[in-house]
Coordinates of C-alpha atoms in Angstrom, one line a residue:
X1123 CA -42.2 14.5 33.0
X1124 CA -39.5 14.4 30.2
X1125 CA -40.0 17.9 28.5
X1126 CA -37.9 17.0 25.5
X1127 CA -38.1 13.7 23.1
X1128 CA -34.7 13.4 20.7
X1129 CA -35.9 13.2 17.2
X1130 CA -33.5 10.8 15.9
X1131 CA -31.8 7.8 18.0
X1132 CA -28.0 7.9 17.8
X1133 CA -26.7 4.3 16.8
X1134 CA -23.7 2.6 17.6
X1135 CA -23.0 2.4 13.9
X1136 CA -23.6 6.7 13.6
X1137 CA -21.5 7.1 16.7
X1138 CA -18.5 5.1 15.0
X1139 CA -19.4 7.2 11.3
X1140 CA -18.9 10.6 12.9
X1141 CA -16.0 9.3 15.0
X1142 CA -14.6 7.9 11.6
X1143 CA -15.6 11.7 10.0
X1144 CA -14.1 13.5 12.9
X1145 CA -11.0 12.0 12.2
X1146 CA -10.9 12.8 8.9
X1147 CA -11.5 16.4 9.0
X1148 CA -8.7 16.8 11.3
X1149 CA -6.3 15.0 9.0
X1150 CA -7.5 17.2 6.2
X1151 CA -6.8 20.2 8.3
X1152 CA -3.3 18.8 9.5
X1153 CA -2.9 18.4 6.0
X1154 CA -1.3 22.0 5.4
X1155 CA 1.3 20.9 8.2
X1156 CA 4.8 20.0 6.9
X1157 CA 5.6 16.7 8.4
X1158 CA 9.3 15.9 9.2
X1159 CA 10.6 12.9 10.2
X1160 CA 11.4 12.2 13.9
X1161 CA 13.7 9.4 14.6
X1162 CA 12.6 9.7 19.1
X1163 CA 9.1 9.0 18.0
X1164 CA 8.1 6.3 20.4
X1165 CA 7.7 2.9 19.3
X1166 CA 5.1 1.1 20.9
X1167 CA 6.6 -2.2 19.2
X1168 CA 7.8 -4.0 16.2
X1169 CA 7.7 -6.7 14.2
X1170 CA 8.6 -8.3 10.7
X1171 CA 6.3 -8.5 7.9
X1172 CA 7.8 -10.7 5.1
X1173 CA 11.1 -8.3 4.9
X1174 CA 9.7 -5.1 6.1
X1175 CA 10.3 -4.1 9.4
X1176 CA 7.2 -2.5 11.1
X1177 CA 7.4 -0.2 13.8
X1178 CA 4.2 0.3 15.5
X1179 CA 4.0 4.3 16.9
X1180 CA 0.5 3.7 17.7
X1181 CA -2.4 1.6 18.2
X1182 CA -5.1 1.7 16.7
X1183 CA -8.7 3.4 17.9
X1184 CA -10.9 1.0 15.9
X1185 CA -9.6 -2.9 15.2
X1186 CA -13.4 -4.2 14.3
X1187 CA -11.9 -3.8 10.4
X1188 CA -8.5 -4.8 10.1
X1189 CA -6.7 -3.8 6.7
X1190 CA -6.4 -7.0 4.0
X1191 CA -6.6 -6.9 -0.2
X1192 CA -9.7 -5.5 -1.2
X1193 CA -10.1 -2.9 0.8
X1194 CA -9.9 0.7 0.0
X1195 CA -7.6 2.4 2.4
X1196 CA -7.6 5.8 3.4
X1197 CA -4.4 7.3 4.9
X1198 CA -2.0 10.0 5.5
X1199 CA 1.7 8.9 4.5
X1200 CA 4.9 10.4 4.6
X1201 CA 7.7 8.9 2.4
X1202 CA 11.7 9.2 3.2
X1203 CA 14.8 8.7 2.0
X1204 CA 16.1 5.9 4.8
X1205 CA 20.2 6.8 4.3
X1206 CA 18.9 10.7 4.5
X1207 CA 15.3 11.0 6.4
X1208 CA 14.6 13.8 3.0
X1209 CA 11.0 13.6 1.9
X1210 CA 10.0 12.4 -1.3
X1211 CA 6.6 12.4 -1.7
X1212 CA 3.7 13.1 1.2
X1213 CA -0.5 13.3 1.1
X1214 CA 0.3 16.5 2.5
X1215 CA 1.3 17.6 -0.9
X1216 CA -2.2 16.9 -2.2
X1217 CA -3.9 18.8 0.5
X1218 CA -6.0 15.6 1.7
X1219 CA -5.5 12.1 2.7
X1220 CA -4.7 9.5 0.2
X1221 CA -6.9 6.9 -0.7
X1222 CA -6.0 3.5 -2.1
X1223 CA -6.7 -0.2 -2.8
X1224 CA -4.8 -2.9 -1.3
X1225 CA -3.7 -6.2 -2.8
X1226 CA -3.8 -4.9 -6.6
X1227 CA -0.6 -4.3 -6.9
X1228 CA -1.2 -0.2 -7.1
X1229 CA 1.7 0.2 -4.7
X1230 CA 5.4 -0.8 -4.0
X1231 CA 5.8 -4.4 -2.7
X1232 CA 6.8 -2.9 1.0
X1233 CA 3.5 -1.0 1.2
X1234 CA 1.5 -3.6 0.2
X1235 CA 3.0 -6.1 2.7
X1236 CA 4.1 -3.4 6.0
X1237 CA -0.1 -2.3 5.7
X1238 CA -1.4 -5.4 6.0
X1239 CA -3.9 -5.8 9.0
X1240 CA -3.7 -2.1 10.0
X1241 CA -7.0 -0.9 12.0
X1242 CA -8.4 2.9 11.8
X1243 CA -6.1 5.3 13.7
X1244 CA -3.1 2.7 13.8
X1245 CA 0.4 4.4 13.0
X1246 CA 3.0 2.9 11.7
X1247 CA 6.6 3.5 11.1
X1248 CA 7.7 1.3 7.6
X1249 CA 11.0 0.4 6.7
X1250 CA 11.5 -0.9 3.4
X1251 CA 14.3 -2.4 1.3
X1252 CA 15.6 -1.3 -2.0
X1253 CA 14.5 -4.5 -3.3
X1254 CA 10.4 -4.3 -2.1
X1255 CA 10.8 -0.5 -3.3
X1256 CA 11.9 0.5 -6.6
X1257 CA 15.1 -1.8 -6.5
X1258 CA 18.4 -0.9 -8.9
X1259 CA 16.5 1.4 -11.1
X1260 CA 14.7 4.2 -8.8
X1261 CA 11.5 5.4 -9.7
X1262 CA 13.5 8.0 -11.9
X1263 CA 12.2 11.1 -10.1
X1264 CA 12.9 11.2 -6.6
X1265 CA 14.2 8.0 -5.3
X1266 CA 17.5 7.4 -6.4
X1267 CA 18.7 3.3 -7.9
X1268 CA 19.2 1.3 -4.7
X1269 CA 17.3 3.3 -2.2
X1270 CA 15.7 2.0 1.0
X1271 CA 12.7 3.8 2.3
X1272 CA 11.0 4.9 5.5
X1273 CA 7.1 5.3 5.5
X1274 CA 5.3 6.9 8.2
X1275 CA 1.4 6.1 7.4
X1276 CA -2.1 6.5 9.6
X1277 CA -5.2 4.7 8.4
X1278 CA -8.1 7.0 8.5
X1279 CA -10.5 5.1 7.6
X1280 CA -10.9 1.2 6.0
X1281 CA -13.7 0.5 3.2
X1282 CA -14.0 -3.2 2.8
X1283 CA -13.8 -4.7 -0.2
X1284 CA -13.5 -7.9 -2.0
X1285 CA -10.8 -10.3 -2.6
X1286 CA -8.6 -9.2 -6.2
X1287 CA -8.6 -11.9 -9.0
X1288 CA -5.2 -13.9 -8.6
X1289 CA -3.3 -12.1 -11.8
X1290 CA -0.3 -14.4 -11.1
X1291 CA -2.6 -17.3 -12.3
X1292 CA -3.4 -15.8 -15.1
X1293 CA -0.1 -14.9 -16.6
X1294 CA 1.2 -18.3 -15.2
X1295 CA -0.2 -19.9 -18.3
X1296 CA 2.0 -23.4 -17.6
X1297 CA 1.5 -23.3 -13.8
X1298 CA 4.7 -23.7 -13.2
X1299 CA 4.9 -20.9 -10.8
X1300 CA 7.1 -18.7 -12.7
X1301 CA 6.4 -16.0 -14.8
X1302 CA 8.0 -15.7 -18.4
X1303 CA 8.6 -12.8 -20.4
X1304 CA 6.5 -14.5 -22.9
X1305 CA 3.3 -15.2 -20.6
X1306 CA 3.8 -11.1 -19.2
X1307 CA 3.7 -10.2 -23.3
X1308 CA 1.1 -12.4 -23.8
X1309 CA -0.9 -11.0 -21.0
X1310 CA -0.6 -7.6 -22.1
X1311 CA -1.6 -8.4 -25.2
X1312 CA -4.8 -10.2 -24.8
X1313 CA -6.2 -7.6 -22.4
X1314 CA -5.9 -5.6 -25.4
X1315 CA -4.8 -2.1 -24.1
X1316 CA -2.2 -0.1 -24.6
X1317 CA 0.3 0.0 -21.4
X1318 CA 2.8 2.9 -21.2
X1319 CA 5.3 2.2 -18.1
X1320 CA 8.3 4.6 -17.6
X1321 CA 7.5 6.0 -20.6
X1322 CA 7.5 3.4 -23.0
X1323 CA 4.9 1.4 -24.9
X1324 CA 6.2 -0.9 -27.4
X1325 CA 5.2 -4.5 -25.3
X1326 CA 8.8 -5.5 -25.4
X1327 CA 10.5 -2.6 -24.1
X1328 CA 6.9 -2.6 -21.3
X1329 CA 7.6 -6.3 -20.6
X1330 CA 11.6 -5.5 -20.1
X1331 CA 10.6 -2.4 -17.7
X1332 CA 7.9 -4.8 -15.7
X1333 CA 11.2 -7.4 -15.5
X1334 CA 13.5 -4.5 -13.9
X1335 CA 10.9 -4.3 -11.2
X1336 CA 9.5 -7.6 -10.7
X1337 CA 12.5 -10.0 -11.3
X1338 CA 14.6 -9.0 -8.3
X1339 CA 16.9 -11.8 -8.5
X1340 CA 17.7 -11.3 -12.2
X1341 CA 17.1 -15.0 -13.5
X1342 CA 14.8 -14.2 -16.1
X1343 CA 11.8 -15.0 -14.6
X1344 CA 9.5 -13.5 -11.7
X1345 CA 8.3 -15.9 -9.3
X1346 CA 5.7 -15.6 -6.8
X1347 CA 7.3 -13.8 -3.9
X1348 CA 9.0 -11.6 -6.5
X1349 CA 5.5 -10.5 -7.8
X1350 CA 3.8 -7.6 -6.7
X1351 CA 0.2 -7.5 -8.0
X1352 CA -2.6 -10.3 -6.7
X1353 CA -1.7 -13.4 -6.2
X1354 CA -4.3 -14.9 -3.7
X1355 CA -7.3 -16.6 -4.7
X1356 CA -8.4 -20.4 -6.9
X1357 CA -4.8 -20.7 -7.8
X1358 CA -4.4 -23.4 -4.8
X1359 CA -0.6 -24.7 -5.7
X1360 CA 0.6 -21.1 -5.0

């Protein structure tokens, strides 16, 4: 005779939540670590996604959800200096793992791209060029004009979300696939708020600072592979 009758039935779906929660309150703990780069980390492989080169340290525990725009991603990251493996900016220095939404532009084009398809507990080892970073200009703290960057990140966890509006469409008043400093101005101005960007706020001076960053090839004009907020969705052509 069974002499004791659980109370509540553990799911699938709870088992993969407290996995999922396990993981998490280790990061949080390892989160008081300082993490240094190690160049004999193995790589389990690599590949190239749209100009950043992806080195795979681990695979990940959970593929069900694979990381695409929408989603909310939380992960711990560790940001270097590629000519001098110095850290610039870690979750570690928050105390917690990071969380963030892909696809909205939030992020430097390398991120954006080097994360896509990522699965819970995937590592991987990012190497991004100056001009998917913060290109001739630095981001006027810690990474100097020119810089190429190293990103070590681990997905924690992957919220799924839905598909951004395509902002490229909407600037692109002429649908010509390129991107004025008139249509950016005009943008700006009929959201009707106030945008501060490297401290600055007067629309021409925001619209030049958007240009330093977007327009990576200098013509005048940022075109679709130059852009680096959403650009998927009715705009077909693109």
């Amino acid at each position: 005779k069974q002499w004791y009758q659980p109370r509540v039935a553990i799911t699938a779906g709870k088992m993969k939540y407290l996995a999922e929660l396990t993981v998490l309150l280790v990061a949080c703990v390892m989160c008081n670590e300082v993490y240094e780069y190690n160049p004999e980390e193995k790589v389990v492989y690599t590949f190239d996604m749209q100009g950043v080169k992806v080195d795979v340290l681990r695979r990940g525990d959970d593929c069900d959800k694979k990381a695409e725009d929408g989603d909310m991603l939380t992960a711990e990251f560790h940001g270097f200096l590629e000519n001098s493996f110095e850290r610039f900016e870690s979750s570690h220095d928050t105390g917690k793992p990071s969380s963030f939404k892909l696809g909205h532009g939030y992020m430097i084009k390398g991120l954006e791209r080097g994360l896509q398809s990522m699965c819970i507990g995937e590592k991987r080892r990012l190497h991004i060029p100056a001009t998917l970073a913060y290109g001739k200009i630095g981001d006027s703290k810690n990474v100097p004009p020119g810089a190429d960057l190293i990103y070590d990140v681990e997905v924690i966890h992957i919220q799924k979300g839905t598909t951004p509006p395509n902002i490229f469409a909407k600037i692109d008043m002429n649908h010509d696939k390129l991107i004025s400093k008139d249509e950016m101005a005009n943008f700006i101005l009929e959201t009707g708020r106030t945008v501060t960007l490297r401290g600055v706020s007067e629309i021409d001076d925001v619209v030049n600072e958007i240009f330093k960053l977007e327009d990576t090839d200098e013509n005048g004009f940022v075109d679709i592979s130059e852009f680096s907020g959403p650009k998927k969705g009715k705009h077909d052509e693109l």
